[in-house]
Amino acid sequence: LSGEITIMASGEPKSLEYVDPLFQAMGKEIHIISGGVGMGSTVKMVHQLLAGVHIVVAAEALTLAAKAGLDVDQLYDIVKGAAGASWMFCDRGRRMIDSPDKVMSALAIFIKDMDIVYSESKRLQCPTPLASAALQQFISGASLGFAKEDDSSVVKVYETLAGVSVSESQNNNASNIKEGDDIGDYWVLPDGKKEQIVDCADEQRHHLVLSNEYTRVMKVIFPPNDTTWAHRHAEDSLYFFLVDGGLNIINHVKGADPECDCLELGEVRYGTHRSDKPLVHKITNTGDTPMFCIDAEVLKTPPVTSPFPLVAEHHTLIKERDRCRVYKLSLAPGESVTVSYPFFYLRIVLRGSKIKTVIGASAGHSVSWEKVTAMGDEDWCTPGLDINISNVGESVYEQFIAEWR
């Protein structure tokens, strides 16, 4: 310890006197709180209320500045010397702009601290609406996968909702804006606002779940009335749409008028973003249910491929392109199929059930396992022979087999 921490202590006077030498060695400021055991923690709780709210407010202010087209660096310099500044704005605000890799304090800590505030205010029947709102923003950050990241990453909650990046809004003035179709370029939208184009895997609603030399797989999930950031697809891609009842969207393609589109459950599309030209677009979910789509990029031909389409029971070829084929496997409860896949493939579950898989049964020795599957489960698989797949569940099982060519 460097002896610079602030200590808030409470308890019996004799006990506090006994440990005072330790306090003096550890702390820069020692505050003895009257009221008995626990009151020091109560002071810490009130302090964390202020700290948590100030972090969230800093994120809100910087995101608004970025969305309005301000240079957030300049704004930061102005605010830190003005009456609107706080210690948390000066410290965490800088981290929000710089996006450092080092974690100084994990976001999950403030979920714990603000939950303590909420629980204690409920017990005392003392309303704390700002603290409760801040708690929900930290929880939202955790749900986006940032629980173990720096607490300044709560700004990504606002960035996701606003469709703007604080860290990429530095020096965002007209002389530094390059319009174009590449990553890092700006798209001037019909309303005059400028939005920076990001790679599809960096778009906040595209969650990268699998990556290797042959494919990059993203789950695209976002709620009704939400719009993605401007993003770029530069690789040929398969799109698997997994919304029960289908979904209506508006597709905003750069260089074209917005178009309404209906995505059906189980529909598979293929985009020639490398063979033809990259796609730069934004998507608005105009439906009543969340968007759920799997985007699988076709990056490279594997070392083992098949010259002919697969012919097997319960398998239907539904799409064929130069670089891939897609089959749908359907099994009613109690049905099974034995098949060999002489190619590398991506497995996507359309309708889940309990599935038993046995490999090598006809050879006299086998490996088997059971798994309860769900819509959207994905696996990258190598070529396999003598695979028995059985639906031992109570519902129809459907999965896509996307063959790489």
Tab-separated table of N, CA, C and O in Angstrom, residues 198-309:
chain	number	residue	atom	x	y	z
A	198	VAL	N	-18.153	1.466	-39.566
A	198	VAL	CA	-17.339	0.495	-38.833
A	198	VAL	C	-17.430	-0.858	-39.515
A	198	VAL	O	-18.345	-1.128	-40.297
A	199	ASP	N	-16.483	-1.733	-39.212
A	199	ASP	CA	-16.560	-3.109	-39.677
A	199	ASP	C	-17.764	-3.783	-39.019
A	199	ASP	O	-18.101	-3.495	-37.864
A	200	CYS	N	-18.398	-4.703	-39.739
A	200	CYS	CA	-19.614	-5.325	-39.199
A	200	CYS	C	-19.361	-5.990	-37.845
A	200	CYS	O	-20.223	-5.951	-36.954
A	201	ALA	N	-18.187	-6.574	-37.642
A	201	ALA	CA	-17.900	-7.233	-36.364
A	201	ALA	C	-17.697	-6.242	-35.228
A	201	ALA	O	-17.740	-6.628	-34.056
A	202	ASP	N	-17.473	-4.963	-35.558
A	202	ASP	CA	-17.312	-3.931	-34.533
A	202	ASP	C	-18.616	-3.193	-34.248
A	202	ASP	O	-18.665	-2.377	-33.326
A	203	GLU	N	-19.656	-3.483	-35.027
A	203	GLU	CA	-20.965	-2.882	-34.787
A	203	GLU	C	-21.550	-3.516	-33.535
A	203	GLU	O	-21.519	-4.738	-33.377
A	204	GLN	N	-22.098	-2.699	-32.638
A	204	GLN	CA	-22.430	-3.149	-31.295
A	204	GLN	C	-23.515	-4.218	-31.242
A	204	GLN	O	-23.630	-4.928	-30.244
A	205	ARG	N	-24.316	-4.364	-32.277
A	205	ARG	CA	-25.375	-5.382	-32.261
A	205	ARG	C	-24.943	-6.670	-32.949
A	205	ARG	O	-25.692	-7.643	-32.972
A	206	HIS	N	-23.754	-6.661	-33.545
A	206	HIS	CA	-23.172	-7.858	-34.158
A	206	HIS	C	-22.197	-8.471	-33.146
A	206	HIS	O	-21.141	-7.902	-32.874
A	207	HIS	N	-22.577	-9.614	-32.585
A	207	HIS	CA	-21.778	-10.241	-31.535
A	207	HIS	C	-20.969	-11.392	-32.146
A	207	HIS	O	-21.532	-12.403	-32.577
A	208	LEU	N	-19.654	-11.227	-32.183
A	208	LEU	CA	-18.780	-12.247	-32.767
A	208	LEU	C	-18.760	-13.477	-31.864
A	208	LEU	O	-18.382	-13.399	-30.700
A	209	VAL	N	-19.169	-14.633	-32.399
A	209	VAL	CA	-19.251	-15.851	-31.594
A	209	VAL	C	-18.309	-16.941	-32.075
A	209	VAL	O	-18.052	-17.901	-31.355
A	210	LEU	N	-17.775	-16.806	-33.286
A	210	LEU	CA	-16.875	-17.837	-33.824
A	210	LEU	C	-15.986	-17.197	-34.873
A	210	LEU	O	-16.468	-16.441	-35.716
A	211	SER	N	-14.713	-17.521	-34.813
A	211	SER	CA	-13.781	-16.951	-35.786
A	211	SER	C	-12.640	-17.919	-36.043
A	211	SER	O	-12.013	-18.417	-35.099
A	212	ASN	N	-12.398	-18.227	-37.297
A	212	ASN	CA	-11.240	-19.022	-37.697
A	212	ASN	C	-10.832	-18.586	-39.104
A	212	ASN	O	-11.351	-17.587	-39.615
A	213	GLU	N	-9.934	-19.311	-39.734
A	213	GLU	CA	-9.438	-18.872	-41.039
A	213	GLU	C	-10.471	-19.050	-42.148
A	213	GLU	O	-10.322	-18.482	-43.227
A	214	TYR	N	-11.531	-19.827	-41.870
A	214	TYR	CA	-12.536	-20.110	-42.895
A	214	TYR	C	-13.802	-19.270	-42.748
A	214	TYR	O	-14.514	-19.050	-43.733
A	215	THR	N	-14.092	-18.831	-41.530
A	215	THR	CA	-15.331	-18.088	-41.332
A	215	THR	C	-15.225	-17.161	-40.136
A	215	THR	O	-14.364	-17.333	-39.257
A	216	ARG	N	-16.111	-16.193	-40.116
A	216	ARG	CA	-16.332	-15.325	-38.969
A	216	ARG	C	-17.836	-15.283	-38.781
A	216	ARG	O	-18.564	-14.892	-39.703
A	217	VAL	N	-18.321	-15.730	-37.613
A	217	VAL	CA	-19.751	-15.859	-37.384
A	217	VAL	C	-20.195	-14.859	-36.330
A	217	VAL	O	-19.598	-14.783	-35.248
A	218	MET	N	-21.248	-14.110	-36.648
A	218	MET	CA	-21.785	-13.106	-35.735
A	218	MET	C	-23.266	-13.346	-35.510
A	218	MET	O	-23.991	-13.645	-36.457
A	219	LYS	N	-23.698	-13.213	-34.255
A	219	LYS	CA	-25.123	-13.208	-33.941
A	219	LYS	C	-25.588	-11.757	-33.886
A	219	LYS	O	-25.040	-10.961	-33.123
A	220	VAL	N	-26.573	-11.441	-34.692
A	220	VAL	CA	-27.081	-10.070	-34.786
A	220	VAL	C	-28.398	-10.013	-34.010
A	220	VAL	O	-29.386	-10.631	-34.405
A	221	ILE	N	-28.381	-9.289	-32.900
A	221	ILE	CA	-29.547	-9.235	-32.014
A	221	ILE	C	-29.790	-7.785	-31.601
A	221	ILE	O	-28.877	-7.137	-31.084
A	222	PHE	N	-31.003	-7.280	-31.836
A	222	PHE	CA	-31.337	-5.958	-31.313
A	222	PHE	C	-32.846	-5.796	-31.248
A	222	PHE	O	-33.591	-6.459	-31.974
A	223	PRO	N	-33.330	-4.933	-30.352
A	223	PRO	CA	-34.762	-4.860	-30.046
A	223	PRO	C	-35.558	-4.088	-31.089
A	223	PRO	O	-35.002	-3.441	-31.985
A	224	PRO	N	-36.899	-4.139	-30.961
A	224	PRO	CA	-37.751	-3.340	-31.852
A	224	PRO	C	-37.428	-1.849	-31.756
A	224	PRO	O	-37.001	-1.358	-30.720
A	225	ASN	N	-37.616	-1.155	-32.867
A	225	ASN	CA	-37.414	0.300	-32.968
A	225	ASN	C	-35.970	0.711	-32.756
A	225	ASN	O	-35.693	1.873	-32.455
A	226	ASP	N	-35.056	-0.215	-32.911
A	226	ASP	CA	-33.631	0.094	-32.778
A	226	ASP	C	-32.997	0.062	-34.160
A	226	ASP	O	-33.458	-0.646	-35.059
A	227	THR	N	-31.920	0.837	-34.319
A	227	THR	CA	-31.209	0.908	-35.594
A	227	THR	C	-29.722	0.657	-35.361
A	227	THR	O	-29.142	1.195	-34.418
A	228	THR	N	-29.134	-0.130	-36.208
A	228	THR	CA	-27.703	-0.411	-36.087
A	228	THR	C	-26.878	0.816	-36.456
A	228	THR	O	-27.371	1.774	-37.049
A	229	TRP	N	-25.595	0.756	-36.105
A	229	TRP	CA	-24.648	1.748	-36.616
A	229	TRP	C	-24.432	1.486	-38.108
A	229	TRP	O	-24.727	0.400	-38.632
A	230	ALA	N	-23.883	2.476	-38.788
A	230	ALA	CA	-23.442	2.272	-40.161
A	230	ALA	C	-22.274	1.284	-40.145
A	230	ALA	O	-21.294	1.487	-39.434
A	231	HIS	N	-22.418	0.209	-40.906
A	231	HIS	CA	-21.365	-0.807	-40.883
A	231	HIS	C	-21.148	-1.392	-42.275
A	231	HIS	O	-22.007	-1.281	-43.159
A	232	ARG	N	-20.011	-2.056	-42.425
A	232	ARG	CA	-19.562	-2.519	-43.751
A	232	ARG	C	-19.350	-4.026	-43.750
A	232	ARG	O	-18.680	-4.575	-42.874
A	233	HIS	N	-19.940	-4.680	-44.747
A	233	HIS	CA	-19.709	-6.104	-44.994
A	233	HIS	C	-18.821	-6.213	-46.241
A	233	HIS	O	-19.220	-5.783	-47.319
A	234	ALA	N	-17.641	-6.792	-46.088
A	234	ALA	CA	-16.696	-6.868	-47.205
A	234	ALA	C	-16.413	-8.302	-47.632
A	234	ALA	O	-15.600	-8.527	-48.534
A	235	GLU	N	-17.056	-9.283	-46.992
A	235	GLU	CA	-16.857	-10.688	-47.349
A	235	GLU	C	-18.189	-11.304	-47.755
A	235	GLU	O	-19.247	-10.950	-47.224
A	236	ASP	N	-18.134	-12.245	-48.728
A	236	ASP	CA	-19.343	-12.989	-49.072
A	236	ASP	C	-19.895	-13.625	-47.801
A	236	ASP	O	-19.148	-14.178	-46.995
A	237	SER	N	-21.209	-13.551	-47.616
A	237	SER	CA	-21.791	-13.939	-46.333
A	237	SER	C	-23.104	-14.685	-46.504
A	237	SER	O	-23.893	-14.395	-47.409
A	238	LEU	N	-23.326	-15.651	-45.603
A	238	LEU	CA	-24.606	-16.316	-45.454
A	238	LEU	C	-25.357	-15.667	-44.303
A	238	LEU	O	-24.773	-15.398	-43.251
A	239	TYR	N	-26.651	-15.435	-44.501
A	239	TYR	CA	-27.490	-14.848	-43.452
A	239	TYR	C	-28.627	-15.821	-43.130
A	239	TYR	O	-29.408	-16.191	-44.023
A	240	PHE	N	-28.711	-16.228	-41.869
A	240	PHE	CA	-29.759	-17.136	-41.411
A	240	PHE	C	-30.705	-16.340	-40.499
A	240	PHE	O	-30.281	-15.852	-39.448
A	241	PHE	N	-31.973	-16.234	-40.887
A	241	PHE	CA	-32.920	-15.428	-40.121
A	241	PHE	C	-33.730	-16.326	-39.189
A	241	PHE	O	-34.338	-17.311	-39.633
A	242	LEU	N	-33.746	-15.981	-37.903
A	242	LEU	CA	-34.249	-16.876	-36.864
A	242	LEU	C	-35.275	-16.180	-35.957
A	242	LEU	O	-35.181	-16.246	-34.740
A	243	VAL	N	-36.247	-15.531	-36.549
A	243	VAL	CA	-37.287	-14.851	-35.772
A	243	VAL	C	-38.617	-15.546	-36.015
A	243	VAL	O	-39.104	-15.583	-37.154
A	244	ASP	N	-39.205	-16.114	-34.964
A	244	ASP	CA	-40.515	-16.754	-35.086
A	244	ASP	C	-41.542	-15.753	-35.593
A	244	ASP	O	-41.665	-14.642	-35.064
A	245	GLY	N	-42.253	-16.143	-36.641
A	245	GLY	CA	-43.266	-15.260	-37.198
A	245	GLY	C	-42.728	-14.251	-38.190
A	245	GLY	O	-43.485	-13.470	-38.767
A	246	GLY	N	-41.404	-14.240	-38.393
A	246	GLY	CA	-40.811	-13.290	-39.320
A	246	GLY	C	-40.629	-11.911	-38.710
A	246	GLY	O	-41.045	-11.658	-37.573
A	247	LEU	N	-40.018	-11.017	-39.460
A	247	LEU	CA	-39.710	-9.683	-38.936
A	247	LEU	C	-39.655	-8.676	-40.067
A	247	LEU	O	-39.117	-8.957	-41.146
A	248	ASN	N	-40.213	-7.503	-39.817
A	248	ASN	CA	-40.139	-6.399	-40.772
A	248	ASN	C	-39.001	-5.461	-40.391
A	248	ASN	O	-38.840	-5.116	-39.216
A	249	ILE	N	-38.224	-5.060	-41.378
A	249	ILE	CA	-37.105	-4.143	-41.153
A	249	ILE	C	-37.096	-3.084	-42.246
A	249	ILE	O	-37.785	-3.198	-43.254
A	250	ILE	N	-36.301	-2.048	-42.011
A	250	ILE	CA	-35.954	-1.096	-43.063
A	250	ILE	C	-34.452	-1.212	-43.282
A	250	ILE	O	-33.664	-1.096	-42.337
A	251	ASN	N	-34.082	-1.462	-44.522
A	251	ASN	CA	-32.675	-1.601	-44.876
A	251	ASN	C	-32.198	-0.287	-45.506
A	251	ASN	O	-32.661	0.094	-46.578
A	252	HIS	N	-31.296	0.408	-44.796
A	252	HIS	CA	-30.751	1.673	-45.296
A	252	HIS	C	-29.394	1.363	-45.941
A	252	HIS	O	-28.388	1.205	-45.243
A	253	VAL	N	-29.357	1.246	-47.253
A	253	VAL	CA	-28.122	0.941	-47.974
A	253	VAL	C	-27.518	2.234	-48.490
A	253	VAL	O	-28.216	3.057	-49.100
A	254	LYS	N	-26.239	2.412	-48.235
A	254	LYS	CA	-25.559	3.639	-48.679
A	254	LYS	C	-25.641	3.740	-50.199
A	254	LYS	O	-25.317	2.803	-50.918
A	255	GLY	N	-26.103	4.892	-50.659
A	255	GLY	CA	-26.220	5.115	-52.087
A	255	GLY	C	-27.563	4.723	-52.671
A	255	GLY	O	-27.758	4.806	-53.884
A	256	ALA	N	-28.488	4.277	-51.809
A	256	ALA	CA	-29.819	3.876	-52.286
A	256	ALA	C	-30.881	4.368	-51.317
A	256	ALA	O	-30.586	4.741	-50.185
A	257	ASP	N	-32.124	4.373	-51.772
A	257	ASP	CA	-33.228	4.762	-50.901
A	257	ASP	C	-33.512	3.637	-49.899
A	257	ASP	O	-33.345	2.462	-50.214
A	258	PRO	N	-33.954	3.984	-48.685
A	258	PRO	CA	-34.314	2.939	-47.714
A	258	PRO	C	-35.412	2.045	-48.274
A	258	PRO	O	-36.330	2.512	-48.951
A	259	GLU	N	-35.307	0.736	-47.967
A	259	GLU	CA	-36.287	-0.223	-48.460
A	259	GLU	C	-36.836	-1.061	-47.317
A	259	GLU	O	-36.072	-1.517	-46.459
A	260	CYS	N	-38.149	-1.274	-47.324
A	260	CYS	CA	-38.768	-2.182	-46.353
A	260	CYS	C	-38.504	-3.614	-46.788
A	260	CYS	O	-38.484	-3.934	-47.976
A	261	ASP	N	-38.315	-4.483	-45.820
A	261	ASP	CA	-38.018	-5.879	-46.119
A	261	ASP	C	-38.676	-6.742	-45.055
A	261	ASP	O	-38.791	-6.343	-43.891
A	262	CYS	N	-39.101	-7.944	-45.444
A	262	CYS	CA	-39.685	-8.910	-44.515
A	262	CYS	C	-38.788	-10.136	-44.461
A	262	CYS	O	-38.517	-10.756	-45.496
A	263	LEU	N	-38.331	-10.472	-43.279
A	263	LEU	CA	-37.427	-11.601	-43.086
A	263	LEU	C	-38.221	-12.766	-42.512
A	263	LEU	O	-38.761	-12.665	-41.411
A	264	GLU	N	-38.300	-13.859	-43.237
A	264	GLU	CA	-39.082	-15.009	-42.803
A	264	GLU	C	-38.249	-15.931	-41.921
A	264	GLU	O	-37.035	-16.050	-42.098
A	265	LEU	N	-38.910	-16.611	-40.986
A	265	LEU	CA	-38.229	-17.592	-40.146
A	265	LEU	C	-37.632	-18.692	-41.018
A	265	LEU	O	-38.323	-19.287	-41.849
A	266	GLY	N	-36.343	-18.971	-40.831
A	266	GLY	CA	-35.678	-20.022	-41.583
A	266	GLY	C	-35.182	-19.602	-42.951
A	266	GLY	O	-34.598	-20.409	-43.682
A	267	GLU	N	-35.396	-18.336	-43.313
A	267	GLU	CA	-34.910	-17.852	-44.601
A	267	GLU	C	-33.383	-17.741	-44.579
A	267	GLU	O	-32.787	-17.315	-43.598
A	268	VAL	N	-32.766	-18.150	-45.686
A	268	VAL	CA	-31.306	-18.075	-45.820
A	268	VAL	C	-30.981	-17.243	-47.054
A	268	VAL	O	-31.482	-17.512	-48.146
A	269	ARG	N	-30.157	-16.231	-46.863
A	269	ARG	CA	-29.738	-15.383	-47.979
A	269	ARG	C	-28.218	-15.414	-48.110
A	269	ARG	O	-27.504	-15.730	-47.164
A	270	TYR	N	-27.769	-15.063	-49.312
A	270	TYR	CA	-26.324	-15.036	-49.581
A	270	TYR	C	-25.962	-13.681	-50.164
A	270	TYR	O	-26.567	-13.234	-51.152
A	271	GLY	N	-25.007	-12.999	-49.548
A	271	GLY	CA	-24.564	-11.692	-50.020
A	271	GLY	C	-23.190	-11.765	-50.644
A	271	GLY	O	-22.249	-12.262	-50.019
A	272	THR	N	-23.074	-11.277	-51.876
A	272	THR	CA	-21.790	-11.322	-52.594
A	272	THR	C	-21.014	-10.033	-52.340
A	272	THR	O	-20.740	-9.260	-53.263
A	273	HIS	N	-20.627	-9.817	-51.104
A	273	HIS	CA	-19.987	-8.560	-50.728
A	273	HIS	C	-18.514	-8.513	-51.119
A	273	HIS	O	-17.929	-7.428	-51.159
A	274	ARG	N	-17.921	-9.666	-51.370
A	274	ARG	CA	-16.542	-9.705	-51.848
A	274	ARG	C	-16.509	-9.976	-53.352
A	274	ARG	O	-15.757	-9.337	-54.074
A	275	SER	N	-17.336	-10.914	-53.809
A	275	SER	CA	-17.383	-11.234	-55.229
A	275	SER	C	-17.881	-10.052	-56.045
A	275	SER	O	-17.449	-9.838	-57.187
A	276	ASP	N	-18.798	-9.288	-55.489
A	276	ASP	CA	-19.378	-8.134	-56.176
A	276	ASP	C	-18.788	-6.847	-55.601
A	276	ASP	O	-17.760	-6.356	-56.049
A	277	LYS	N	-19.417	-6.299	-54.565
A	277	LYS	CA	-18.891	-5.096	-53.923
A	277	LYS	C	-19.331	-5.070	-52.474
A	277	LYS	O	-20.359	-5.649	-52.118
A	278	PRO	N	-18.569	-4.408	-51.599
A	278	PRO	CA	-18.937	-4.347	-50.178
A	278	PRO	C	-20.290	-3.680	-49.975
A	278	PRO	O	-20.717	-2.837	-50.766
A	279	LEU	N	-20.960	-4.111	-48.911
A	279	LEU	CA	-22.241	-3.532	-48.523
A	279	LEU	C	-22.043	-2.620	-47.331
A	279	LEU	O	-21.512	-3.033	-46.303
A	280	VAL	N	-22.455	-1.364	-47.460
A	280	VAL	CA	-22.468	-0.419	-46.346
A	280	VAL	C	-23.925	-0.080	-46.071
A	280	VAL	O	-24.627	0.421	-46.960
A	281	HIS	N	-24.376	-0.367	-44.851
A	281	HIS	CA	-25.794	-0.137	-44.568
A	281	HIS	C	-26.066	-0.003	-43.076
A	281	HIS	O	-25.180	-0.174	-42.241
A	282	LYS	N	-27.311	0.334	-42.778
A	282	LYS	CA	-27.867	0.365	-41.430
A	282	LYS	C	-29.192	-0.386	-41.503
A	282	LYS	O	-29.837	-0.409	-42.546
A	283	ILE	N	-29.589	-0.993	-40.390
A	283	ILE	CA	-30.851	-1.734	-40.352
A	283	ILE	C	-31.696	-1.203	-39.204
A	283	ILE	O	-31.202	-1.053	-38.083
A	284	THR	N	-32.975	-0.945	-39.480
A	284	THR	CA	-33.931	-0.560	-38.444
A	284	THR	C	-34.935	-1.686	-38.251
A	284	THR	O	-35.525	-2.164	-39.226
A	285	ASN	N	-35.098	-2.113	-37.017
A	285	ASN	CA	-36.089	-3.142	-36.683
A	285	ASN	C	-37.437	-2.460	-36.472
A	285	ASN	O	-37.654	-1.783	-35.468
A	286	THR	N	-38.352	-2.645	-37.416
A	286	THR	CA	-39.680	-2.044	-37.314
A	286	THR	C	-40.719	-3.040	-36.812
A	286	THR	O	-41.913	-2.728	-36.782
A	287	GLY	N	-40.285	-4.234	-36.425
A	287	GLY	CA	-41.208	-5.248	-35.938
A	287	GLY	C	-41.487	-5.123	-34.458
A	287	GLY	O	-41.062	-4.176	-33.796
A	288	ASP	N	-42.198	-6.124	-33.943
A	288	ASP	CA	-42.575	-6.134	-32.522
A	288	ASP	C	-41.700	-7.065	-31.699
A	288	ASP	O	-41.887	-7.163	-30.480
A	289	THR	N	-40.772	-7.769	-32.330
A	289	THR	CA	-39.901	-8.715	-31.636
A	289	THR	C	-38.441	-8.413	-31.971
A	289	THR	O	-38.148	-7.760	-32.974
A	290	PRO	N	-37.522	-8.875	-31.148
A	290	PRO	CA	-36.111	-8.611	-31.412
A	290	PRO	C	-35.627	-9.260	-32.711
A	290	PRO	O	-36.092	-10.332	-33.095
A	291	MET	N	-34.725	-8.597	-33.373
A	291	MET	CA	-34.038	-9.176	-34.529
A	291	MET	C	-33.124	-10.295	-34.045
A	291	MET	O	-32.456	-10.171	-33.016
A	292	PHE	N	-33.103	-11.418	-34.764
A	292	PHE	CA	-32.167	-12.498	-34.478
A	292	PHE	C	-31.733	-13.078	-35.815
A	292	PHE	O	-32.525	-13.689	-36.527
A	293	CYS	N	-30.485	-12.848	-36.136
A	293	CYS	CA	-29.924	-13.299	-37.405
A	293	CYS	C	-28.503	-13.772	-37.155
A	293	CYS	O	-27.802	-13.243	-36.294
A	294	ILE	N	-28.089	-14.777	-37.899
A	294	ILE	CA	-26.691	-15.216	-37.846
A	294	ILE	C	-26.041	-14.877	-39.171
A	294	ILE	O	-26.530	-15.260	-40.244
A	295	ASP	N	-24.955	-14.128	-39.092
A	295	ASP	CA	-24.178	-13.683	-40.249
A	295	ASP	C	-22.880	-14.486	-40.273
A	295	ASP	O	-22.069	-14.391	-39.350
A	296	ALA	N	-22.712	-15.305	-41.302
A	296	ALA	CA	-21.516	-16.157	-41.412
A	296	ALA	C	-20.743	-15.785	-42.669
A	296	ALA	O	-21.228	-15.958	-43.795
A	297	GLU	N	-19.545	-15.245	-42.472
A	297	GLU	CA	-18.708	-14.860	-43.612
A	297	GLU	C	-17.987	-16.077	-44.189
A	297	GLU	O	-17.469	-16.916	-43.454
A	298	VAL	N	-17.972	-16.164	-45.511
A	298	VAL	CA	-17.271	-17.240	-46.212
A	298	VAL	C	-15.896	-16.703	-46.608
A	298	VAL	O	-15.758	-16.002	-47.604
A	299	LEU	N	-14.886	-17.027	-45.798
A	299	LEU	CA	-13.573	-16.396	-45.953
A	299	LEU	C	-12.619	-17.171	-46.855
A	299	LEU	O	-11.882	-16.573	-47.632
A	300	LYS	N	-12.627	-18.507	-46.744
A	300	LYS	CA	-11.567	-19.281	-47.390
A	300	LYS	C	-12.072	-20.691	-47.686
A	300	LYS	O	-12.852	-21.258	-46.927
A	301	THR	N	-11.592	-21.264	-48.794
A	301	THR	CA	-11.924	-22.647	-49.128
A	301	THR	C	-11.118	-23.597	-48.263
A	301	THR	O	-9.891	-23.498	-48.208
A	302	PRO	N	-11.771	-24.534	-47.563
A	302	PRO	CA	-11.036	-25.479	-46.713
A	302	PRO	C	-10.232	-26.483	-47.542
A	302	PRO	O	-10.439	-26.617	-48.753
A	303	PRO	N	-9.336	-27.242	-46.906
A	303	PRO	CA	-8.509	-28.206	-47.641
A	303	PRO	C	-9.284	-29.416	-48.139
A	303	PRO	O	-8.813	-30.118	-49.033
A	304	VAL	N	-10.453	-29.678	-47.559
A	304	VAL	CA	-11.276	-30.809	-47.992
A	304	VAL	C	-12.637	-30.265	-48.422
A	304	VAL	O	-13.321	-29.599	-47.656
A	305	THR	N	-13.017	-30.563	-49.675
A	305	THR	CA	-14.309	-30.133	-50.197
A	305	THR	C	-14.935	-31.290	-50.972
A	305	THR	O	-14.285	-32.299	-51.244
A	306	SER	N	-16.187	-31.137	-51.319
A	306	SER	CA	-16.889	-32.156	-52.102
A	306	SER	C	-17.303	-31.577	-53.447
A	306	SER	O	-17.889	-30.494	-53.503
A	307	PRO	N	-17.032	-32.305	-54.542
A	307	PRO	CA	-17.421	-31.782	-55.863
A	307	PRO	C	-18.914	-31.908	-56.129
A	307	PRO	O	-19.451	-31.251	-57.027
A	308	PHE	N	-19.600	-32.771	-55.352
A	308	PHE	CA	-21.008	-33.028	-55.609
A	308	PHE	C	-21.848	-32.676	-54.383
A	308	PHE	O	-21.402	-32.810	-53.243
A	309	PRO	N	-23.090	-32.267	-54.610
A	309	PRO	CA	-23.974	-31.984	-53.471
A	309	PRO	C	-24.237	-33.250	-52.660
A	309	PRO	O	-24.236	-34.366	-53.178
